[in-house]
XYZ file of C-alpha atoms in Angstrom:
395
model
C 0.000 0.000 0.000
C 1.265 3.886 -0.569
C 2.061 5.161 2.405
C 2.032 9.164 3.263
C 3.698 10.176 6.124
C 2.730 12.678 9.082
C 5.531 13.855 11.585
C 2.952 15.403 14.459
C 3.178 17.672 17.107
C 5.839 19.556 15.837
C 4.703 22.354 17.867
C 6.271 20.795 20.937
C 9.811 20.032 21.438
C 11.470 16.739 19.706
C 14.297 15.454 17.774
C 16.012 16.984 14.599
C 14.076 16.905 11.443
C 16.997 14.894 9.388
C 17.333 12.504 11.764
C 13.678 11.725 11.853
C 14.310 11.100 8.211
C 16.650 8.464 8.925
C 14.509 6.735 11.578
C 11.670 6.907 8.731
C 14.165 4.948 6.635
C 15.488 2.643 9.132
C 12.011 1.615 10.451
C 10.134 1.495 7.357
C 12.366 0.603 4.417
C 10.629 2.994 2.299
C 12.657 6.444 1.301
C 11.535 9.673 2.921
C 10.744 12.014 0.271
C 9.299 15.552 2.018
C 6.607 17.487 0.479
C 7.130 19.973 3.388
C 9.551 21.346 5.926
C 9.391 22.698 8.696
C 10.431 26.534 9.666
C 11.467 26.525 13.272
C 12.495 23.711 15.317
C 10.407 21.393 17.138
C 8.513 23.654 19.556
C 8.757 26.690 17.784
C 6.697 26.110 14.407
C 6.110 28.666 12.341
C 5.173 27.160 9.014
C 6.315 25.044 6.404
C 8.811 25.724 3.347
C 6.521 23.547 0.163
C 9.220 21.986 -1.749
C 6.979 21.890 -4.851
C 7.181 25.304 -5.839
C 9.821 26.902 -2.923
C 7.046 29.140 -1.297
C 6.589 29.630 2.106
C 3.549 29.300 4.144
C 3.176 31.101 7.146
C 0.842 30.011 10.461
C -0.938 31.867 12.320
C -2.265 30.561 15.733
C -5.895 30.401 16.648
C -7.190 30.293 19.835
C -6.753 26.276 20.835
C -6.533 25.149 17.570
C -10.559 25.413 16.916
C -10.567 26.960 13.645
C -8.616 26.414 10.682
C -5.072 28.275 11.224
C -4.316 31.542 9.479
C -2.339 30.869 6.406
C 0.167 33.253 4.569
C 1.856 32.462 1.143
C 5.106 33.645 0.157
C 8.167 34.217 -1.897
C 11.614 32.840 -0.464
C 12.757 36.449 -0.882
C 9.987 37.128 1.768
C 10.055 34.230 4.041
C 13.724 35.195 4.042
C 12.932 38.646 5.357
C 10.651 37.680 8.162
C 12.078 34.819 9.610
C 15.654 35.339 9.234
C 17.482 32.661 10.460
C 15.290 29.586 11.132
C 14.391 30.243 7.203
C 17.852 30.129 6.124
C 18.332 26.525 7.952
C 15.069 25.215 6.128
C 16.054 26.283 3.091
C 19.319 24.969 3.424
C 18.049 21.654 4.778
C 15.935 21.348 1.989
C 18.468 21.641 -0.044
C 20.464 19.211 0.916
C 17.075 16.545 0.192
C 17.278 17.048 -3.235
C 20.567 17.137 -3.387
C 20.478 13.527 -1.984
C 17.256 12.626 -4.361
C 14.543 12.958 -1.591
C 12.051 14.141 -3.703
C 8.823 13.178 -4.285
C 8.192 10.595 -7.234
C 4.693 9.358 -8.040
C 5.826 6.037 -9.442
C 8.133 4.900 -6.274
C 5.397 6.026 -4.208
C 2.642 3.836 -5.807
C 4.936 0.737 -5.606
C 5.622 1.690 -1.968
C 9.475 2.172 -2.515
C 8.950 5.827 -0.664
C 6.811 8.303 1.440
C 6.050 11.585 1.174
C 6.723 13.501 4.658
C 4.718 16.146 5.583
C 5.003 18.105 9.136
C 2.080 19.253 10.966
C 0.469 20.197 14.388
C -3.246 18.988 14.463
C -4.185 20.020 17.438
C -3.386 23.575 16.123
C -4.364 23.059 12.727
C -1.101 23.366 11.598
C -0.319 21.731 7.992
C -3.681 19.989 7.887
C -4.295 21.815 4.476
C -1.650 20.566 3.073
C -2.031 17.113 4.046
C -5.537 16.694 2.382
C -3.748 18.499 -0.822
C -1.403 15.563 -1.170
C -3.916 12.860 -0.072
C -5.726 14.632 -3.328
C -2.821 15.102 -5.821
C -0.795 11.348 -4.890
C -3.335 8.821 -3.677
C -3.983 6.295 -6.799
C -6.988 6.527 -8.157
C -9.662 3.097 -7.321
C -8.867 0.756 -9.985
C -9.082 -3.131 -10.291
C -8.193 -4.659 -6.533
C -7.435 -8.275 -5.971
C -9.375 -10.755 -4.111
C -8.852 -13.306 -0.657
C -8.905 -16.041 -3.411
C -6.260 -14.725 -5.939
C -9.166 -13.284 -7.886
C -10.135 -9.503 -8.991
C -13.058 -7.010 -8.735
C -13.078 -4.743 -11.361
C -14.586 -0.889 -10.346
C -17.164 -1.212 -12.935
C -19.133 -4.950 -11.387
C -21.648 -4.492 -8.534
C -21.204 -2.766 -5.346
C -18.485 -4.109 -2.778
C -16.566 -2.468 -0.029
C -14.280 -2.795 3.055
C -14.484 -1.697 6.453
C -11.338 0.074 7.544
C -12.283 1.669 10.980
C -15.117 1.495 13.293
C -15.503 3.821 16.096
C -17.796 3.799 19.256
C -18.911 7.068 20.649
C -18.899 9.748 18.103
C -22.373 10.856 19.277
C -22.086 10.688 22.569
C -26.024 11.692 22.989
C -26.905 8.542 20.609
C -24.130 6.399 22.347
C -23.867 5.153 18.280
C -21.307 3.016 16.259
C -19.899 3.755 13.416
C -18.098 1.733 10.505
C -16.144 3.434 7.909
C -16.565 1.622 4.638
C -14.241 2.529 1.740
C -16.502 1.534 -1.631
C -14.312 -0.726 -3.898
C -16.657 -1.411 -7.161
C -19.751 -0.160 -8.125
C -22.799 2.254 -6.847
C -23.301 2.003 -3.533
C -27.289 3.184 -3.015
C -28.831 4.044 0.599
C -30.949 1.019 1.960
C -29.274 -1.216 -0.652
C -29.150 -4.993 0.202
C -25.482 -5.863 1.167
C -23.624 -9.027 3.172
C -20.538 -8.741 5.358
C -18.403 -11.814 3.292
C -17.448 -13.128 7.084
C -20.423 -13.515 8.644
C -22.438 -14.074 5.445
C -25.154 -12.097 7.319
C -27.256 -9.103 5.810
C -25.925 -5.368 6.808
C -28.437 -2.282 7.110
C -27.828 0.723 4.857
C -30.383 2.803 6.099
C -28.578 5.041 8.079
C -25.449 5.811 5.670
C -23.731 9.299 6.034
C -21.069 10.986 5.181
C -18.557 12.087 7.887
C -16.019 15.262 8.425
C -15.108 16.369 11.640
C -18.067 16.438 13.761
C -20.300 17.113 11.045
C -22.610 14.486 9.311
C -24.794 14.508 6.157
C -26.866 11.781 4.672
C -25.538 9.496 1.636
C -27.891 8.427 -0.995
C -25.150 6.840 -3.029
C -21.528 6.787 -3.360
C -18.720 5.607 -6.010
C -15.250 3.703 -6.129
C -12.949 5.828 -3.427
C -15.596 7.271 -1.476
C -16.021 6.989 1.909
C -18.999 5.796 3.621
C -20.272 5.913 7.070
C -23.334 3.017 8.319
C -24.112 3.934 11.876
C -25.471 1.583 14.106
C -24.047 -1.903 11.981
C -23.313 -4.344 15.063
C -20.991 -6.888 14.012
C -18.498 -4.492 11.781
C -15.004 -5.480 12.422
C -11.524 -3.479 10.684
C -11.239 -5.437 7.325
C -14.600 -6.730 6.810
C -15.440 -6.833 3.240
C -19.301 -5.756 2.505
C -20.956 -6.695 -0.984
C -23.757 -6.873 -3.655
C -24.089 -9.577 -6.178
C -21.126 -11.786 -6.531
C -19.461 -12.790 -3.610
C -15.936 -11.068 -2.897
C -13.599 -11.403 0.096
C -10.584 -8.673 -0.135
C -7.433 -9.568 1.912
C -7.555 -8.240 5.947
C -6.356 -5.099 7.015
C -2.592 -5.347 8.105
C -1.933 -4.363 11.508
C 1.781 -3.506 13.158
C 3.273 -5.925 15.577
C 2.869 -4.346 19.169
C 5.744 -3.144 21.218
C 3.968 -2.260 23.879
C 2.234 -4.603 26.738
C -0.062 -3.501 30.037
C -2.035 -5.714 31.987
C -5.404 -4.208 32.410
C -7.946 -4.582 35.260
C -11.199 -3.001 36.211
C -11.183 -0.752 38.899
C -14.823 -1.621 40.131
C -15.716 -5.730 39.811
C -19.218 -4.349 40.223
C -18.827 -3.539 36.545
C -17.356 -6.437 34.861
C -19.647 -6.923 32.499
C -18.855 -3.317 31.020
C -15.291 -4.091 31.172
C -15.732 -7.018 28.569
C -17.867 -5.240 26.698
C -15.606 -2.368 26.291
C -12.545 -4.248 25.810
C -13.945 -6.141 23.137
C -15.310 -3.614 21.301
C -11.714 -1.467 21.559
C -10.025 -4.707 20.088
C -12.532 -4.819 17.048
C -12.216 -1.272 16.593
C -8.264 -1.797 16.419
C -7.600 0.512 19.218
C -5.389 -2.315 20.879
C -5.081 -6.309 20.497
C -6.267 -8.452 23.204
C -4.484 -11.141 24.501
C -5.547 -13.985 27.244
C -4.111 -16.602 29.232
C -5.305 -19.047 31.769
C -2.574 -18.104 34.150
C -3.986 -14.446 34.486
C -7.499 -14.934 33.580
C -10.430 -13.155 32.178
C -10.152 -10.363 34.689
C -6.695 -9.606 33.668
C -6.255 -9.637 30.062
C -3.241 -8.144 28.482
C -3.231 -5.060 26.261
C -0.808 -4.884 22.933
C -0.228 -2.055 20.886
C 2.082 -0.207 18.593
C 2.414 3.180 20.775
C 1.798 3.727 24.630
C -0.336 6.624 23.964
C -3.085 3.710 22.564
C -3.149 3.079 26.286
C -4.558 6.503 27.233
C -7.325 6.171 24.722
C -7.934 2.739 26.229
C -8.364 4.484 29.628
C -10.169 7.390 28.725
C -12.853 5.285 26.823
C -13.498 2.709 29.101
C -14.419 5.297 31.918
C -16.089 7.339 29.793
C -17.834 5.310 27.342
C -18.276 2.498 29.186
C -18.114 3.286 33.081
C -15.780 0.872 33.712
C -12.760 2.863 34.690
C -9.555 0.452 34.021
C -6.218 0.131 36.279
C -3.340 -0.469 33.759
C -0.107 -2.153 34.892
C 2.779 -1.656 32.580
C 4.820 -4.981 31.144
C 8.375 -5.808 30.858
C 8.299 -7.011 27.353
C 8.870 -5.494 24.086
C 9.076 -8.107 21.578
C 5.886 -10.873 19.743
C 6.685 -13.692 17.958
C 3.971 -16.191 17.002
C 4.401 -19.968 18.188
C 2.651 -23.126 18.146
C 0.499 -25.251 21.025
C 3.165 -27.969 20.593
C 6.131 -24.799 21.674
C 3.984 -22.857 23.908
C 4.272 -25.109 27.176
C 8.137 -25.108 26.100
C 8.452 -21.443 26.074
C 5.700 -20.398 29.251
C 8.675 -22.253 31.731
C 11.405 -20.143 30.279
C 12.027 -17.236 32.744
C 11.070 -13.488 31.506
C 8.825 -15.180 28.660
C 4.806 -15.134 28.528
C 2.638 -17.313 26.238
C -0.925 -15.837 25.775
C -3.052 -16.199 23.140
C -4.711 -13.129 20.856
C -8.746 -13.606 20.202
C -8.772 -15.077 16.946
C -6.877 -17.960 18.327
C -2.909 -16.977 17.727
C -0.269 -17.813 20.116
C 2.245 -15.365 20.553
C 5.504 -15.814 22.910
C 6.722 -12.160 24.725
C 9.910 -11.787 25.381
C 11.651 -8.464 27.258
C 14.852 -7.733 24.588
C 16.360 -8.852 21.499
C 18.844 -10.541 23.662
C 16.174 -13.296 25.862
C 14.620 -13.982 22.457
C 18.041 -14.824 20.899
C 18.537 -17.014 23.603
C 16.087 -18.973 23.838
C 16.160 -19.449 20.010
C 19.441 -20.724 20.486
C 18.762 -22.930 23.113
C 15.418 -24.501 21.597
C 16.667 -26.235 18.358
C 13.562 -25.780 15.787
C 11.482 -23.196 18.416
C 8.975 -21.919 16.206
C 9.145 -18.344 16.730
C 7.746 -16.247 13.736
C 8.444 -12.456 13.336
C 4.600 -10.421 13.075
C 4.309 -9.369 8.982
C 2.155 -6.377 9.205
C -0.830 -8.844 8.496
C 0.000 -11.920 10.851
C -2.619 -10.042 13.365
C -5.840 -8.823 12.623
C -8.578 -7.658 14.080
């Protein structure tokens, strides 16, 4: 898949923009190619330098980020007037990208050889412009998409679609659920007759809308690459493929392999059956994985995710969604690897390592560092112990 690039919150303090670059590179595989750069360091933005034409543009701060920032446009000769020095470092810096061949190209994009970068500051609605711009101008158009069988669906046969988020709580007066629903082929029409491939159960249309921000408006039909909202479809899970006519499965949703691992509890048994609940639901929604084990129970199931700030969502949605406020207990591990029943007893008696299994049935061996897992592979002649591919986990 293309894959566009947002460095955040560069309106607090952080690393170097080059040697984000780098990490991009090292992480990824894929070659950082910036569309913009930032003025100011980390903590002091002041705009962007847009390496497709050399102009500057200038943000001015709103009041808490609730409107759309203040945007000036102008020459280098201008930038270069008002900003004196942190301009000259940009422009230098940019520089150097191209000098190096970090520029944008369409075709390594689409074959996901590189990323464009962009640098932004949502909360103050800092660079958001420019992101939808290049979401507009690089994403591939819909075209022909291959199949869960090795088939294809061509744009032009009947309606099909898949699920790619679903959020709880938007409307926090309706208390509603929402799946996001990216149409593949065909006309999607409101109150259409469609069938979620994994269940092979009917979905309702009825209530299809159109979301931006907090603001909704009804959907009477949509085409190939638009987005569609169905409110209130229980049962929606990340990945789930929805269609008219001929049956059509489209491969799952690829999710990272977590880093990250808390053991969460709720605060108030009283309220255990809202704990489930909303732990379930978070999983499906992809907010974090769930895993279980019979040594720690269903009261104590273990949280996995990509980024530790997925735990603070975790938390603030359980007690405020849900009203089941959660106590989290931060693990020693770092590292999945997938395993086998016939490994697993093997690996739960090795010291430092925990065997737990994920909800669709996939047992995955923690380990604390690079160095225990080495270890015990060395140790364990023909210890199954499988890296995560961004798809060996779904939702």
């Amino acid at each position: 898949l293309p894959v566009v690039t947002v460095i955040n919150k560069w309106d607090r303090p952080g690393r170097e923009a080059l040697e984000l670059m780098d990490e991009i590179e090292t992480r990824t595989g894929m070659v950082p190619t910036p569309v913009t750069w930032p003025v100011g360091v980390a903590g002091d933005f002041r705009g962007v330098l847009d390496r497709r034409d050399g102009a500057y543009v200038a943000f001015t701060r709103t009041s808490g980020g609730a409107t759309r920032a203040g945007v000036n446009r102008m020459d280098a000769d201008a930038a270069r007037a008002r900003e004196g020095g942190a301009w000259h470092v940009a422009d230098e810096e940019a520089q150097l990208l191209s000098a190096s061949g970090a520029v944008h190209d369409p075709e390594t994009f689409l074959a996901g050889a590189s990323t464009p970068v962009l640098f932004a500051s949502a909360v103050l609605n800092f660079g958001v412009d420019q992101l939808l711009d290049v979401l507009l101008e690089a994403a591939p158009a819909p075209g022909r998409r291959s199949t869960l069988d090795g088939g294809t669906r061509e744009v032009d046969e009947d309606f099909s679609g898949q699920v790619f988020k679903v959020q709880s709580g938007m409307d926090a007066a309706h208390r509603d659920r929402v799946g996001f629903v990216r149409v593949a082929s065909g006309r999607f029409e409101r109150g259409m007759a469609v069938t979620n491939s994994r269940t092979g159960r009917a979905v309702t249309t009825k209530y299809a809308h159109r979301v931006f921000g907090s603001t909704r408006t009804g959907v009477d039909d949509a085409w190939p690459g638009d987005v569609v909202a169905l409110v209130n479809t229980g049962g929606l899970r990340v990945g789930d493929t929805l269609f008219a006519g001929r049956s059509v499965t489209y491969p799952p949703i690829p999710s990272f392999a977590p880093e990250h691992f808390v053991a969460v509890r709720a605060k108030d048994l009283g309220r255990y059956k809202q704990f489930q609940r909303g732990i379930t639901e978070l999983h499906h929604e992809g907010v974090v994985q769930t895993l279980r084990s019979d040594l720690r129970g269903e009261q104590s199931p273990v949280l996995a995710a990509v980024g530790p700030m997925q735990f603070d969502v975790v938390s603030h949605r359980m007690a405020h969604e849900y009203n089941a406020p959660v106590e989290l207990e931060h693990l020693a591990f770092s590292i999945a690897r997938r395993t086998t029943p016939q490994w697993a007893p093997v690996l739960a008696r090795v010291p430092g390592v925990e065997v737990l299994s994920s909800l669709d049935g996939t047992l995955l061996a923690l380990f604390p560092d690079k160095w225990r897992l080495a270890r015990v592979e060395r140790e364990n002649e023909g210890v199954v112990l499988e890296p995560l591919a961004a798809d060996a986990m779904q939702q």
